[in-house]
PDB file of C-alpha atoms in Angstrom:
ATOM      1  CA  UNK A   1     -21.002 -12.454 -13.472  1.00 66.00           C
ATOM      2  CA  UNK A   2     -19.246 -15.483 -12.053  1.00 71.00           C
ATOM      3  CA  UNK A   3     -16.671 -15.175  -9.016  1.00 68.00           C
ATOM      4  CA  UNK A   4     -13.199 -14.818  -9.663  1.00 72.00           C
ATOM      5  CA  UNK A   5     -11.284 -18.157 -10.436  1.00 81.00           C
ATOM      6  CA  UNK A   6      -8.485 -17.402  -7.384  1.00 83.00           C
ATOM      7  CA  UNK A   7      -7.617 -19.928  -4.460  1.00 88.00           C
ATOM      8  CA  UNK A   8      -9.412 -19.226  -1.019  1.00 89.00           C
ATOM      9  CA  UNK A   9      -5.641 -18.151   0.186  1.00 92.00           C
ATOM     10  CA  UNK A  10      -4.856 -15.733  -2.521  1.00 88.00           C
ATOM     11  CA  UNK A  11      -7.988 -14.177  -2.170  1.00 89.00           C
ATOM     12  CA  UNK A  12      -7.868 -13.364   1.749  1.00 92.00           C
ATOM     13  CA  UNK A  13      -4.193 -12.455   0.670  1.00 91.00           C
ATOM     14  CA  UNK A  14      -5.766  -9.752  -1.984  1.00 90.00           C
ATOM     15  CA  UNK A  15      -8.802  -8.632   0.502  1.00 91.00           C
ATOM     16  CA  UNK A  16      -6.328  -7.566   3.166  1.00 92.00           C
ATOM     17  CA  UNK A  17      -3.848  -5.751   0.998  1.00 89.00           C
ATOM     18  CA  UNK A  18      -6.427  -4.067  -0.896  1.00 89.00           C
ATOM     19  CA  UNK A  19      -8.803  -3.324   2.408  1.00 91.00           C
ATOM     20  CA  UNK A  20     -11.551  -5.272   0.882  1.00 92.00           C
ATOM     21  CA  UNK A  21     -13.896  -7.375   1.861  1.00 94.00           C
ATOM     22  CA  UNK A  22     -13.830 -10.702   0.758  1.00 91.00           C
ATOM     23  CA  UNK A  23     -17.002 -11.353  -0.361  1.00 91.00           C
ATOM     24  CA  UNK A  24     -16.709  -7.857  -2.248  1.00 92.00           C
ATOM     25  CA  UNK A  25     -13.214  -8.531  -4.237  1.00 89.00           C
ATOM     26  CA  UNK A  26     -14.810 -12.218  -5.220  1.00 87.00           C
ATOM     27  CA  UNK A  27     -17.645 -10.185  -6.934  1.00 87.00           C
ATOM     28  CA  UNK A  28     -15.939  -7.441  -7.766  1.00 88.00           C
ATOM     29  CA  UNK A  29     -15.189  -6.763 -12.008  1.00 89.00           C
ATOM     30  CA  UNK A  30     -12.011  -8.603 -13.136  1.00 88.00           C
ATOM     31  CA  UNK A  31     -10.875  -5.471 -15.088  1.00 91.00           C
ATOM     32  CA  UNK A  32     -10.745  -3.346 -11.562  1.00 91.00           C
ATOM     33  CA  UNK A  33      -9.144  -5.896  -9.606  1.00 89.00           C
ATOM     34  CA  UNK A  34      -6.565  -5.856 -12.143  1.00 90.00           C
ATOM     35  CA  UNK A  35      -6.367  -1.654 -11.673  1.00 93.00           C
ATOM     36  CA  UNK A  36      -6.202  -2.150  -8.304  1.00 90.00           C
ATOM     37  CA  UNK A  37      -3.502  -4.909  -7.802  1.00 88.00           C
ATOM     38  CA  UNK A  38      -1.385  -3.040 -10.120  1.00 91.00           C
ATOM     39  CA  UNK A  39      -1.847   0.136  -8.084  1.00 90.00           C
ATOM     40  CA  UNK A  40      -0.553  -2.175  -5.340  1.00 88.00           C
ATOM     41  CA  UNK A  41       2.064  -3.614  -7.314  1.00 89.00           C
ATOM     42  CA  UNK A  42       3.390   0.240  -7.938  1.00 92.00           C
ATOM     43  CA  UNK A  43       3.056   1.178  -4.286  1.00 88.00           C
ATOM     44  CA  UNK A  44       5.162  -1.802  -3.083  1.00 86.00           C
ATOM     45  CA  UNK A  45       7.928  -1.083  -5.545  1.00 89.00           C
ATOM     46  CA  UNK A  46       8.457   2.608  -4.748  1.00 89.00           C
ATOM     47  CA  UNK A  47       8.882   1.790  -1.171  1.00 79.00           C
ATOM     48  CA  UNK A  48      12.531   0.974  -0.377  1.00 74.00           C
ATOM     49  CA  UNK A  49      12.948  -2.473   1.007  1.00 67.00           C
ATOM     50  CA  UNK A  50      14.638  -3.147   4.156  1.00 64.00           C
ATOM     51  CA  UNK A  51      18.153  -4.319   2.639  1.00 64.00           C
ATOM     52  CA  UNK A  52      17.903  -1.204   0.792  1.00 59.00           C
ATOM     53  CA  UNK A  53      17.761   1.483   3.811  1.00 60.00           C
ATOM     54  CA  UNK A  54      20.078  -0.758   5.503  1.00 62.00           C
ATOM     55  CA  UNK A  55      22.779  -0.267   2.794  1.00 60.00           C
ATOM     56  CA  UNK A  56      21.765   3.337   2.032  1.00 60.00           C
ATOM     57  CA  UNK A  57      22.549   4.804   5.763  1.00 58.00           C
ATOM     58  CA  UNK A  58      26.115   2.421   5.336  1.00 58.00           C
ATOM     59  CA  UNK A  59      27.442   4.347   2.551  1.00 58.00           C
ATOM     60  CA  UNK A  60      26.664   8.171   4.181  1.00 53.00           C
TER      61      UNK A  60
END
């Protein structure tokens, strides 16, 4: 299996947000990465963002 064809940046970006190591995510199945950033992805969009709490405690 051949490492994944990323940029050194966007891979120590994806390490830390997934709590990887890096030489582990470079290695690791493309198909799980793939699981795993899109667990991410839906994690990050259920949390409000901060312009969103600030206009939510405005309108009460």
């Amino acid at each position: 299996m051949k490492p994944l064809q990323v940029s050194a940046d966007t891979a120590v970006k994806l390490a830390e947000s997934l709590g990887v190591p890096l030489e582990h995510l470079m290695h690791m199945p493309q198909h799980i990465l793939m699981q795993k950033i899109a667990e991410l992805a839906k994690a990050e969009a259920s949390k409000p963002t901060a312009s969103e709490e600030t206009s939510e405690g405005e309108q009460e």
